[in-house]
Coordinates of C-alpha atoms in Angstrom, one line a residue:
M1 CA 120.3 125.1 62.4
S2 CA 121.4 121.8 60.8
V3 CA 124.3 119.7 61.9
K4 CA 126.2 120.8 58.8
Q5 CA 125.6 124.5 59.6
I6 CA 126.7 124.0 63.2
Q7 CA 129.9 122.3 62.0
E8 CA 130.6 125.2 59.6
E9 CA 130.1 127.7 62.5
I10 CA 132.5 125.6 64.6
L11 CA 135.2 125.5 61.9
K12 CA 134.9 129.3 61.6
L13 CA 135.0 130.0 65.3
K14 CA 138.0 127.8 66.1
K15 CA 140.0 129.5 63.3
E16 CA 139.0 133.0 64.6
K17 CA 139.7 132.2 68.2
D18 CA 142.8 130.0 67.6
V19 CA 141.4 126.9 69.3
T20 CA 142.4 123.2 68.9
I21 CA 139.7 120.6 69.1
L22 CA 140.6 117.1 70.2
A23 CA 138.1 114.2 69.9
H24 CA 138.3 110.6 71.1
Y25 CA 137.3 107.8 68.7
Y26 CA 134.2 107.2 70.8
Q27 CA 132.7 110.6 70.2
P28 CA 129.7 111.1 67.9
I29 CA 130.8 111.1 64.3
E30 CA 129.7 114.7 63.8
I31 CA 132.2 115.8 66.5
Q32 CA 134.9 113.6 65.1
E33 CA 134.4 115.4 61.7
I34 CA 135.2 118.8 63.1
A35 CA 138.2 117.8 65.3
D36 CA 141.7 118.8 64.5
F37 CA 143.0 115.5 65.9
L38 CA 141.4 112.2 66.5
G39 CA 142.8 109.4 68.6
D40 CA 142.8 107.5 71.9
S41 CA 143.1 109.2 75.3
L42 CA 146.9 109.4 75.7
G43 CA 147.6 109.9 72.1
L44 CA 145.4 113.0 72.1
S45 CA 147.0 114.4 75.3
R46 CA 150.5 114.0 73.7
T47 CA 149.2 115.7 70.6
A48 CA 148.0 118.6 72.7
K49 CA 151.5 119.0 74.1
E50 CA 153.5 118.3 70.9
K51 CA 151.4 119.5 68.0
T52 CA 149.3 122.4 69.3
N53 CA 150.4 125.9 70.0
T54 CA 146.9 127.3 70.8
E55 CA 146.1 128.7 74.2
Y56 CA 142.8 126.9 74.3
I57 CA 142.2 123.1 73.8
V58 CA 138.6 121.8 73.6
F59 CA 138.8 118.1 74.5
A60 CA 135.8 116.0 73.5
G61 CA 136.4 113.0 75.8
V62 CA 135.8 112.1 79.4
D63 CA 137.1 113.9 82.5
F64 CA 140.3 111.9 83.1
M65 CA 141.4 112.6 79.5
A66 CA 141.0 116.3 80.0
E67 CA 142.9 116.0 83.3
T68 CA 145.8 114.2 81.5
A69 CA 145.9 116.9 78.9
S70 CA 146.0 119.5 81.7
I71 CA 148.9 117.6 83.4
L72 CA 150.9 117.6 80.2
N73 CA 149.9 121.2 79.3
Q74 CA 149.8 123.2 82.5
E75 CA 150.2 126.5 80.6
K76 CA 147.1 125.9 78.4
H77 CA 143.4 126.1 79.0
V78 CA 141.8 122.7 78.6
L79 CA 138.0 122.8 78.2
L80 CA 135.5 119.9 78.5
P81 CA 132.3 120.7 76.6
N82 CA 130.1 118.8 79.1
P83 CA 131.6 118.8 82.6
E84 CA 129.4 115.8 83.5
S85 CA 131.2 113.6 81.0
C86 CA 132.9 111.3 83.5
C87 CA 134.4 107.8 83.4
P88 CA 132.8 105.3 85.7
M89 CA 135.8 103.0 85.5
A90 CA 138.2 105.7 86.8
A91 CA 135.8 106.2 89.7
F92 CA 136.5 102.7 90.9
L93 CA 139.9 103.7 92.2
T94 CA 140.6 106.5 94.7
P95 CA 144.0 107.8 95.8
E96 CA 143.2 106.5 99.4
M97 CA 142.8 103.0 98.0
V98 CA 146.1 103.1 96.2
I99 CA 147.8 104.2 99.4
N100 CA 146.2 101.3 101.3
F101 CA 147.2 98.8 98.6
K102 CA 150.8 100.1 98.8
R103 CA 150.8 99.8 102.6
N104 CA 149.6 96.2 102.4
N105 CA 151.9 95.3 99.6
P106 CA 155.3 96.9 100.4
G107 CA 157.9 97.0 97.6
L108 CA 155.4 96.4 94.8
P109 CA 155.2 99.0 92.0
V110 CA 151.9 100.7 91.3
V111 CA 150.8 100.5 87.6
T112 CA 147.7 102.7 86.9
Y113 CA 145.8 102.7 83.6
V114 CA 145.6 106.2 82.1
N115 CA 141.9 105.8 82.6
S116 CA 142.3 107.0 86.2
T117 CA 142.1 110.4 88.0
A118 CA 145.0 112.8 88.3
K119 CA 145.1 112.1 92.1
V120 CA 145.4 108.4 91.5
K121 CA 148.2 108.9 88.9
A122 CA 150.0 111.1 91.5
E123 CA 150.2 108.0 93.8
S124 CA 151.5 105.7 91.1
D125 CA 154.9 104.6 90.0
I126 CA 154.0 104.4 86.3
C127 CA 151.0 104.7 84.0
C128 CA 150.0 102.5 81.1
T129 CA 147.6 102.4 78.2
S130 CA 145.6 99.5 76.8
A131 CA 148.2 99.4 74.0
N132 CA 151.3 99.2 76.1
A133 CA 150.1 97.6 79.4
V134 CA 152.0 94.3 78.8
K135 CA 155.3 96.1 78.1
I136 CA 154.9 98.4 81.0
V137 CA 154.1 95.6 83.5
Q138 CA 157.2 93.7 82.2
K139 CA 159.5 96.6 82.5
I140 CA 158.4 98.0 85.8
S141 CA 158.5 94.5 87.4
N142 CA 162.0 94.1 86.1
E143 CA 163.0 97.5 87.5
F144 CA 161.6 96.6 90.9
K145 CA 162.9 93.1 90.7
T146 CA 159.5 91.5 91.5
N147 CA 157.1 89.1 89.8
S148 CA 154.1 91.1 91.0
V149 CA 152.6 94.5 90.5
L150 CA 149.6 96.5 91.8
F151 CA 147.4 97.3 88.8
G152 CA 144.2 99.4 88.5
P153 CA 141.5 100.4 88.0
D154 CA 140.5 97.9 85.2
A155 CA 140.4 94.3 86.4
N156 CA 140.0 92.9 82.8
L157 CA 143.0 94.8 81.5
A158 CA 144.9 93.5 84.6
D159 CA 143.9 89.9 83.5
Y160 CA 145.1 90.6 80.0
A161 CA 148.4 92.1 81.1
E162 CA 149.0 89.3 83.5
Q163 CA 148.3 86.6 80.9
K164 CA 150.6 88.2 78.3
S165 CA 153.4 89.3 80.6
R166 CA 153.4 86.4 83.0
I167 CA 153.7 88.9 85.8
R168 CA 151.1 88.7 88.6
C169 CA 148.8 91.8 88.5
I170 CA 147.1 92.4 91.8
K171 CA 143.8 94.2 91.0
M172 CA 143.0 97.6 92.5
P173 CA 140.1 97.0 93.0
A174 CA 138.9 93.5 92.1
E175 CA 135.7 94.8 90.6
G176 CA 137.0 97.7 88.5
H177 CA 135.7 97.6 84.9
C178 CA 134.4 99.4 81.9
Y179 CA 130.6 99.0 81.7
V180 CA 130.7 99.1 77.9
H181 CA 133.4 96.4 77.3
S182 CA 132.5 94.1 80.2
Q183 CA 129.0 93.6 79.0
L184 CA 130.3 91.6 76.0
T185 CA 130.0 87.8 76.5
T186 CA 131.3 84.7 74.7
D187 CA 127.6 84.0 73.7
D188 CA 127.5 87.4 72.0
I189 CA 130.7 86.5 70.0
D190 CA 129.4 83.1 69.1
K191 CA 126.1 84.6 67.9
I192 CA 127.6 87.3 65.7
R193 CA 130.2 84.8 64.3
N194 CA 127.4 82.5 63.3
N195 CA 125.7 85.3 61.4
H196 CA 129.0 86.5 59.8
P197 CA 131.4 83.4 59.6
N198 CA 133.9 85.2 57.4
A199 CA 134.4 88.2 59.7
L200 CA 137.4 88.7 61.9
V201 CA 136.6 89.5 65.6
L202 CA 138.5 92.5 67.0
V203 CA 138.0 93.3 70.7
H204 CA 139.4 95.6 73.3
P205 CA 141.5 94.3 76.3
E206 CA 139.0 95.9 78.6
C207 CA 136.7 92.9 77.6
K208 CA 136.5 89.9 79.8
K209 CA 139.3 87.3 79.6
E210 CA 137.0 84.6 78.1
V211 CA 136.0 87.0 75.4
N212 CA 139.6 88.0 74.5
D213 CA 140.5 84.3 74.4
I214 CA 138.1 83.4 71.6
S215 CA 138.7 86.6 69.5
D216 CA 140.9 87.0 66.5
F217 CA 142.6 90.2 67.6
V218 CA 142.8 92.0 71.0
G219 CA 144.0 95.6 71.0
S220 CA 143.5 99.2 71.9
T221 CA 141.3 101.5 69.8
S222 CA 144.3 102.7 67.8
Q223 CA 145.6 99.1 67.4
M224 CA 142.2 97.9 66.2
Y225 CA 142.1 100.8 63.7
N226 CA 145.6 99.9 62.4
R227 CA 144.7 96.2 62.2
V228 CA 141.9 97.2 59.7
K229 CA 144.0 99.7 58.0
N230 CA 146.7 97.1 57.3
S231 CA 144.4 94.3 56.4
N232 CA 144.8 92.5 53.1
S233 CA 142.3 92.5 50.3
E234 CA 140.8 89.2 51.4
E235 CA 139.9 90.5 54.8
I236 CA 136.7 92.3 54.1
E237 CA 134.4 91.8 57.2
F238 CA 135.2 92.8 60.8
I239 CA 133.2 92.4 64.0
I240 CA 134.1 95.3 66.3
G241 CA 134.1 94.6 70.1
T242 CA 134.4 98.2 71.4
E243 CA 132.4 101.4 71.7
Y244 CA 130.2 102.0 68.6
G245 CA 132.0 105.3 67.8
M246 CA 135.0 103.3 66.7
L247 CA 133.0 101.3 64.3
E248 CA 131.6 104.5 62.8
R249 CA 135.1 105.9 62.4
M250 CA 136.4 102.8 60.6
A251 CA 133.3 102.5 58.4
K252 CA 133.9 106.1 57.3
D253 CA 137.6 105.7 56.7
F254 CA 137.5 102.2 55.1
P255 CA 134.5 102.1 52.8
D256 CA 135.7 99.0 51.1
K257 CA 135.3 97.0 54.3
V258 CA 132.2 95.9 56.2
F259 CA 131.8 96.3 59.9
Y260 CA 129.4 94.7 62.4
P261 CA 129.0 95.6 66.1
A262 CA 129.9 92.6 68.4
K263 CA 126.8 93.5 70.4
E264 CA 124.1 96.1 70.1
K265 CA 124.2 99.2 72.4
M266 CA 128.0 99.0 73.1
I267 CA 127.7 102.8 73.7
C268 CA 129.6 104.9 76.3
Y269 CA 126.8 107.2 77.3
N270 CA 129.3 109.3 79.2
M271 CA 131.3 110.0 76.1
K272 CA 128.1 110.8 74.2
K273 CA 127.2 113.6 76.7
H274 CA 129.1 115.9 74.4
T275 CA 127.1 117.2 71.5
I276 CA 128.0 119.3 68.5
E277 CA 125.8 122.1 70.0
L278 CA 127.9 122.1 73.2
V279 CA 131.1 122.2 71.3
K280 CA 129.9 125.3 69.5
Y281 CA 128.7 126.9 72.8
V282 CA 132.1 126.3 74.4
L283 CA 133.9 128.0 71.5
E284 CA 131.6 131.0 72.0
H285 CA 132.3 131.1 75.8
L286 CA 136.0 130.1 76.1
D287 CA 136.4 132.0 79.4
D288 CA 133.5 130.3 81.2
K289 CA 135.3 128.5 84.0
Q290 CA 132.6 125.8 84.3
F291 CA 134.2 124.1 81.3
E292 CA 137.8 124.4 82.3
V293 CA 139.7 121.3 83.6
K294 CA 142.7 122.5 85.6
V295 CA 144.8 120.0 87.6
P296 CA 146.5 121.9 90.5
P297 CA 150.2 122.3 90.0
S298 CA 151.1 120.2 93.1
I299 CA 149.1 117.2 91.8
A300 CA 150.1 117.8 88.2
K301 CA 153.8 117.7 89.1
K302 CA 153.4 114.3 90.9
A303 CA 151.1 112.8 88.2
L304 CA 153.5 113.9 85.4
K305 CA 156.3 111.6 86.7
P306 CA 154.5 108.2 86.1
I307 CA 153.2 109.5 82.7
E308 CA 156.8 110.5 81.7
K309 CA 158.1 107.2 82.9
M310 CA 155.5 105.4 80.8
L311 CA 156.5 107.4 77.7
K312 CA 160.2 106.6 78.4
Y313 CA 159.5 102.8 78.8
S314 CA 157.2 102.6 75.8

């Protein structure tokens, strides 16, 4: 069966079974094409709560994203096509580590990136995204009347938030990072710029500080997308410093623009564990519990508070 035939079967099945499919920008393009909604992790979870009325949600993303969707949609069934699609960055920070950081830094608020587990969120004062991290750090530090916050699990995003907010971000832990974004170096940027001198360099704040400092634009996936969407007619070429799926999405949506990867193999292999065949299989087996991500109510209740606070502050 061809990809197109599988896609047609999926579209038929989701209509018959009343299922909503959410897909992150980093998903393979053939999955993006059959999704009801595309976006970044938190945007998709909010979409699941605000714009879907189906009992089942198939979330093509990594584990923490499905957890966040479950936290926000406790009454729905959230399914992950490949249960092994996990986020290595989220694994850097455990709830026990957060508790220890709080014990050693009394009075400091805990800011956790949405790229974290539900149990970590449950130990936090507020969550943030790559798009609103700076604003969240500023607001929560003002609320707690402190010039420092605890921030995890991404050390590079902590550096970015600290630089822009002028609020000290104590890293939980110091080595937390995204293996896709942290591999990008200034040498990579210099090399691709030499090959495409007229191109604008867009990178994600999960990249290292020295990479962000020499780029033309630093922003989340949705902010990068909107930067290209709102570009003027003279801005034709873009170097994209994030996961390759984002480049594929923009190349499809903006055919009048030209896109180059900042570095070859900027691929999240964990995101790519989902396949179009697996999505179809899940739709055929909606009640198979191996695919369901269900955050226990006691954890969900605690984890919801820092998420709601973030939404209020942003």
